mmCIF file with all atom_site columns, C-alpha atoms in Angstrom:
data_model
loop_
_atom_site.group_PDB
_atom_site.id
_atom_site.type_symbol
_atom_site.label_atom_id
_atom_site.label_alt_id
_atom_site.label_comp_id
_atom_site.label_asym_id
_atom_site.label_entity_id
_atom_site.label_seq_id
_atom_site.pdbx_PDB_ins_code
_atom_site.Cartn_x
_atom_site.Cartn_y
_atom_site.Cartn_z
_atom_site.occupancy
_atom_site.B_iso_or_equiv
_atom_site.pdbx_formal_charge
_atom_site.auth_seq_id
_atom_site.auth_comp_id
_atom_site.auth_asym_id
_atom_site.auth_atom_id
_atom_site.pdbx_PDB_model_num
ATOM 1   C CA . MET A 1 1   ? -3.131  72.249  104.454 1.00 0.00 ? 670 MET A CA 1
ATOM 2   C CA . GLN A 1 2   ? -5.985  74.717  104.717 1.00 0.00 ? 671 GLN A CA 1
ATOM 3   C CA . PRO A 1 3   ? -7.787  75.805  101.557 1.00 0.00 ? 672 PRO A CA 1
ATOM 4   C CA . SER A 1 4   ? -7.076  79.400  100.571 1.00 0.00 ? 673 SER A CA 1
ATOM 5   C CA . MET A 1 5   ? -9.736  82.009  101.203 1.00 0.00 ? 674 MET A CA 1
ATOM 6   C CA . ALA A 1 6   ? -10.990 84.304  98.450  1.00 0.00 ? 675 ALA A CA 1
ATOM 7   C CA . HIS A 1 7   ? -9.703  87.796  98.985  1.00 0.00 ? 676 HIS A CA 1
ATOM 8   C CA . GLU A 1 8   ? -10.215 91.008  97.062  1.00 0.00 ? 677 GLU A CA 1
ATOM 9   C CA . LEU A 1 9   ? -7.093  93.131  97.262  1.00 0.00 ? 678 LEU A CA 1
ATOM 10  C CA . ASN A 1 10  ? -7.301  96.676  98.562  1.00 0.00 ? 679 ASN A CA 1
ATOM 11  C CA . ASP A 1 11  ? -4.681  99.359  97.843  1.00 0.00 ? 680 ASP A CA 1
ATOM 12  C CA . ALA A 1 12  ? -2.624  98.441  100.903 1.00 0.00 ? 681 ALA A CA 1
ATOM 13  C CA . ASP A 1 13  ? -2.585  94.757  99.895  1.00 0.00 ? 682 ASP A CA 1
ATOM 14  C CA . GLU A 1 14  ? -1.275  95.615  96.433  1.00 0.00 ? 683 GLU A CA 1
ATOM 15  C CA . GLN A 1 15  ? 1.389   97.880  97.918  1.00 0.00 ? 684 GLN A CA 1
ATOM 16  C CA . ILE A 1 16  ? 2.453   95.148  100.343 1.00 0.00 ? 685 ILE A CA 1
ATOM 17  C CA . LEU A 1 17  ? 2.703   92.562  97.575  1.00 0.00 ? 686 LEU A CA 1
ATOM 18  C CA . LYS A 1 18  ? 4.698   94.931  95.372  1.00 0.00 ? 687 LYS A CA 1
ATOM 19  C CA . LEU A 1 19  ? 7.190   95.476  98.192  1.00 0.00 ? 688 LEU A CA 1
ATOM 20  C CA . LEU A 1 20  ? 7.374   91.735  98.785  1.00 0.00 ? 689 LEU A CA 1
ATOM 21  C CA . LEU A 1 21  ? 8.276   91.345  95.100  1.00 0.00 ? 690 LEU A CA 1
ATOM 22  C CA . GLU A 1 22  ? 11.502  93.159  95.983  1.00 0.00 ? 691 GLU A CA 1
ATOM 23  C CA . GLY A 1 23  ? 12.275  90.557  98.642  1.00 0.00 ? 692 GLY A CA 1
ATOM 24  C CA . ARG A 1 24  ? 11.259  89.096  101.966 1.00 0.00 ? 693 ARG A CA 1
ATOM 25  C CA . ASN A 1 25  ? 10.266  91.626  104.580 1.00 0.00 ? 694 ASN A CA 1
ATOM 26  C CA . LEU A 1 26  ? 8.976   92.189  108.099 1.00 0.00 ? 695 LEU A CA 1
ATOM 27  C CA . PRO A 1 27  ? 5.651   93.831  109.012 1.00 0.00 ? 696 PRO A CA 1
ATOM 28  C CA . GLN A 1 28  ? 7.362   96.769  110.773 1.00 0.00 ? 697 GLN A CA 1
ATOM 29  C CA . ASN A 1 29  ? 9.518   97.524  107.732 1.00 0.00 ? 698 ASN A CA 1
ATOM 30  C CA . LEU A 1 30  ? 6.483   97.334  105.462 1.00 0.00 ? 699 LEU A CA 1
ATOM 31  C CA . ALA A 1 31  ? 4.526   99.614  107.803 1.00 0.00 ? 700 ALA A CA 1
ATOM 32  C CA . ASP A 1 32  ? 7.355   102.163 107.869 1.00 0.00 ? 701 ASP A CA 1
ATOM 33  C CA . GLU A 1 33  ? 7.733   102.069 104.090 1.00 0.00 ? 702 GLU A CA 1
ATOM 34  C CA . LEU A 1 34  ? 4.003   102.349 103.370 1.00 0.00 ? 703 LEU A CA 1
ATOM 35  C CA . GLY A 1 35  ? 2.971   104.696 106.165 1.00 0.00 ? 704 GLY A CA 1
ATOM 36  C CA . TYR A 1 36  ? 0.504   102.348 107.864 1.00 0.00 ? 705 TYR A CA 1
ATOM 37  C CA . SER A 1 37  ? 0.549   101.064 111.437 1.00 0.00 ? 706 SER A CA 1
ATOM 38  C CA . ARG A 1 38  ? 2.368   97.810  112.084 1.00 0.00 ? 707 ARG A CA 1
ATOM 39  C CA . GLN A 1 39  ? -0.863  96.278  113.372 1.00 0.00 ? 708 GLN A CA 1
ATOM 40  C CA . TYR A 1 40  ? -2.752  97.199  110.179 1.00 0.00 ? 709 TYR A CA 1
ATOM 41  C CA . ILE A 1 41  ? 0.021   95.701  108.028 1.00 0.00 ? 710 ILE A CA 1
ATOM 42  C CA . GLN A 1 42  ? 0.053   92.586  110.227 1.00 0.00 ? 711 GLN A CA 1
ATOM 43  C CA . ASN A 1 43  ? -3.720  92.208  109.742 1.00 0.00 ? 712 ASN A CA 1
ATOM 44  C CA . ARG A 1 44  ? -3.383  92.620  105.962 1.00 0.00 ? 713 ARG A CA 1
ATOM 45  C CA . LEU A 1 45  ? -0.538  90.096  105.876 1.00 0.00 ? 714 LEU A CA 1
ATOM 46  C CA . GLN A 1 46  ? -2.711  87.569  107.717 1.00 0.00 ? 715 GLN A CA 1
ATOM 47  C CA . MET A 1 47  ? -5.419  88.043  105.085 1.00 0.00 ? 716 MET A CA 1
ATOM 48  C CA . LEU A 1 48  ? -2.851  87.757  102.273 1.00 0.00 ? 717 LEU A CA 1
ATOM 49  C CA . LYS A 1 49  ? -1.512  84.589  103.891 1.00 0.00 ? 718 LYS A CA 1
ATOM 50  C CA . ALA A 1 50  ? -5.022  83.116  104.161 1.00 0.00 ? 719 ALA A CA 1
ATOM 51  C CA . ALA A 1 51  ? -5.504  83.824  100.442 1.00 0.00 ? 720 ALA A CA 1
ATOM 52  C CA . ASP A 1 52  ? -2.125  82.199  99.633  1.00 0.00 ? 721 ASP A CA 1
ATOM 53  C CA . TYR A 1 53  ? -0.739  85.480  98.282  1.00 0.00 ? 722 TYR A CA 1
ATOM 54  C CA . ALA A 1 54  ? 1.981   85.683  100.941 1.00 0.00 ? 723 ALA A CA 1
ATOM 55  C CA . SER A 1 55  ? 3.648   83.227  103.266 1.00 0.00 ? 724 SER A CA 1
ATOM 56  C CA . ASN A 1 56  ? 5.145   83.604  106.721 1.00 0.00 ? 725 ASN A CA 1
ATOM 57  C CA . LEU A 1 57  ? 8.601   82.049  106.782 1.00 0.00 ? 726 LEU A CA 1
ATOM 58  C CA . GLY A 1 58  ? 8.875   82.289  110.561 1.00 0.00 ? 727 GLY A CA 1
ATOM 59  C CA . GLY A 1 59  ? 10.074  85.023  112.842 1.00 0.00 ? 728 GLY A CA 1
ATOM 60  C CA . GLY A 1 60  ? 7.584   87.395  111.222 1.00 0.00 ? 729 GLY A CA 1
ATOM 61  C CA . LEU A 1 61  ? 9.370   87.290  107.856 1.00 0.00 ? 730 LEU A CA 1
ATOM 62  C CA . TYR A 1 62  ? 7.015   87.293  104.867 1.00 0.00 ? 731 TYR A CA 1
ATOM 63  C CA . GLU A 1 63  ? 7.461   86.632  101.169 1.00 0.00 ? 732 GLU A CA 1
ATOM 64  C CA . ILE A 1 64  ? 5.150   86.792  98.187  1.00 0.00 ? 733 ILE A CA 1
ATOM 65  C CA . THR A 1 65  ? 3.892   83.502  96.738  1.00 0.00 ? 734 THR A CA 1
ATOM 66  C CA . ASP A 1 66  ? 3.419   82.565  93.096  1.00 0.00 ? 735 ASP A CA 1
ATOM 67  C CA . ASP A 1 67  ? -0.337  83.138  93.584  1.00 0.00 ? 736 ASP A CA 1
ATOM 68  C CA . GLY A 1 68  ? 0.448   86.618  94.925  1.00 0.00 ? 737 GLY A CA 1
ATOM 69  C CA . ARG A 1 69  ? 2.657   87.383  91.922  1.00 0.00 ? 738 ARG A CA 1
ATOM 70  C CA . GLU A 1 70  ? -0.082  86.198  89.598  1.00 0.00 ? 739 GLU A CA 1
ATOM 71  C CA . GLU A 1 71  ? -2.727  88.246  91.419  1.00 0.00 ? 740 GLU A CA 1
ATOM 72  C CA . ILE A 1 72  ? -0.830  91.503  90.877  1.00 0.00 ? 741 ILE A CA 1
ATOM 73  C CA . GLY A 1 73  ? 0.287   90.541  87.381  1.00 0.00 ? 742 GLY A CA 1
ATOM 74  C CA . ALA A 1 74  ? 3.984   90.082  88.135  1.00 0.00 ? 743 ALA A CA 1
ATOM 75  C CA . GLU A 1 75  ? 6.041   87.496  86.321  1.00 0.00 ? 744 GLU A CA 1
ATOM 76  C CA . SER A 1 76  ? 7.507   84.686  88.380  1.00 0.00 ? 745 SER A CA 1
ATOM 77  C CA . GLY A 1 77  ? 10.941  85.401  86.977  1.00 0.00 ? 746 GLY A CA 1
ATOM 78  C CA . ALA A 1 78  ? 14.039  83.501  87.948  1.00 0.00 ? 747 ALA A CA 1
ATOM 79  C CA . ASP A 1 79  ? 14.145  80.941  90.685  1.00 0.00 ? 748 ASP A CA 1
ATOM 80  C CA . VAL A 1 80  ? 15.056  82.791  93.867  1.00 0.00 ? 749 VAL A CA 1
ATOM 81  C CA . ASP A 1 81  ? 17.652  80.205  94.896  1.00 0.00 ? 750 ASP A CA 1
ATOM 82  C CA . GLU A 1 82  ? 19.359  80.463  91.496  1.00 0.00 ? 751 GLU A CA 1
ATOM 83  C CA . LEU A 1 83  ? 19.408  84.232  91.768  1.00 0.00 ? 752 LEU A CA 1
ATOM 84  C CA . ARG A 1 84  ? 20.837  84.069  95.305  1.00 0.00 ? 753 ARG A CA 1
ATOM 85  C CA . ASP A 1 85  ? 23.561  81.699  94.092  1.00 0.00 ? 754 ASP A CA 1
ATOM 86  C CA . ALA A 1 86  ? 24.413  84.052  91.228  1.00 0.00 ? 755 ALA A CA 1
ATOM 87  C CA . LEU A 1 87  ? 24.585  86.996  93.614  1.00 0.00 ? 756 LEU A CA 1
ATOM 88  C CA . ALA A 1 88  ? 26.839  85.064  95.988  1.00 0.00 ? 757 ALA A CA 1
ATOM 89  C CA . ASP A 1 89  ? 29.125  84.230  93.060  1.00 0.00 ? 758 ASP A CA 1
ATOM 90  C CA . ALA A 1 90  ? 29.260  87.893  92.025  1.00 0.00 ? 759 ALA A CA 1
ATOM 91  C CA . ARG A 1 91  ? 30.104  88.988  95.552  1.00 0.00 ? 760 ARG A CA 1
ATOM 92  C CA . ALA A 1 92  ? 32.808  86.353  95.877  1.00 0.00 ? 761 ALA A CA 1
ATOM 93  C CA . ALA A 1 93  ? 34.305  87.353  92.524  1.00 0.00 ? 762 ALA A CA 1
ATOM 94  C CA . HIS A 1 94  ? 34.221  91.003  93.508  1.00 0.00 ? 763 HIS A CA 1
ATOM 95  C CA . GLU A 1 95  ? 36.049  90.246  96.747  1.00 0.00 ? 764 GLU A CA 1
ATOM 96  C CA . GLN A 1 96  ? 38.700  88.391  94.755  1.00 0.00 ? 765 GLN A CA 1
ATOM 97  C CA . VAL A 1 97  ? 38.803  91.165  92.135  1.00 0.00 ? 766 VAL A CA 1
ATOM 98  C CA . ASN A 1 98  ? 38.543  88.506  89.479  1.00 0.00 ? 767 ASN A CA 1
ATOM 99  C CA . GLY A 1 99  ? 37.134  90.309  86.466  1.00 0.00 ? 768 GLY A CA 1
ATOM 100 C CA . ASP A 1 100 ? 36.401  87.163  84.426  1.00 0.00 ? 769 ASP A CA 1
ATOM 101 C CA . ALA A 1 101 ? 34.545  85.423  87.230  1.00 0.00 ? 770 ALA A CA 1
ATOM 102 C CA . LEU A 1 102 ? 32.677  88.629  88.077  1.00 0.00 ? 771 LEU A CA 1
ATOM 103 C CA . GLY A 1 103 ? 31.662  89.095  84.470  1.00 0.00 ? 772 GLY A CA 1
ATOM 104 C CA . GLU A 1 104 ? 30.396  85.519  84.244  1.00 0.00 ? 773 GLU A CA 1
ATOM 105 C CA . ALA A 1 105 ? 28.410  85.865  87.471  1.00 0.00 ? 774 ALA A CA 1
ATOM 106 C CA . LEU A 1 106 ? 26.899  89.155  86.332  1.00 0.00 ? 775 LEU A CA 1
ATOM 107 C CA . GLU A 1 107 ? 25.965  87.634  82.965  1.00 0.00 ? 776 GLU A CA 1
ATOM 108 C CA . ARG A 1 108 ? 24.308  84.732  84.789  1.00 0.00 ? 777 ARG A CA 1
ATOM 109 C CA . MET A 1 109 ? 22.287  87.144  86.950  1.00 0.00 ? 778 MET A CA 1
ATOM 110 C CA . ALA A 1 110 ? 21.274  89.155  83.869  1.00 0.00 ? 779 ALA A CA 1
ATOM 111 C CA . ASP A 1 111 ? 20.152  85.951  82.132  1.00 0.00 ? 780 ASP A CA 1
ATOM 112 C CA . LEU A 1 112 ? 18.135  84.889  85.169  1.00 0.00 ? 781 LEU A CA 1
ATOM 113 C CA . LEU A 1 113 ? 16.501  88.317  85.333  1.00 0.00 ? 782 LEU A CA 1
ATOM 114 C CA . GLY A 1 114 ? 15.945  88.483  81.572  1.00 0.00 ? 783 GLY A CA 1
ATOM 115 C CA . VAL A 1 115 ? 17.972  91.688  81.294  1.00 0.00 ? 784 VAL A CA 1
ATOM 116 C CA . ASN A 1 116 ? 19.949  92.336  78.135  1.00 0.00 ? 785 ASN A CA 1
ATOM 117 C CA . ASP A 1 117 ? 22.908  94.676  77.630  1.00 0.00 ? 786 ASP A CA 1
ATOM 118 C CA . ALA A 1 118 ? 20.786  97.227  75.763  1.00 0.00 ? 787 ALA A CA 1
ATOM 119 C CA . GLU A 1 119 ? 18.791  98.114  78.893  1.00 0.00 ? 788 GLU A CA 1
#
């Protein structure tokens, strides 16, 4: 494994990382959303990857790393796999129109996200 390179974030880097907080994304989508060229976003992603702030999952799909979250001051939050499982449960319950199961799945997602009913 290569050591990470020091990297001072510019405005575009912070915007990219904030979008990656919302979920995995592709350079073209990020470019469209942020108003930069795909090539510029690709270059910034390579720098973010070298600094261990983002990782390439293959096929051009990027996600933010724990170091990236820390760099922009975002909380790690729930485990992504747990959250995906909770979402899958909620979708399955919705399809079955099972109110109890849906309620339990939604409560589980809220717990994972740290959201309470008052919000």
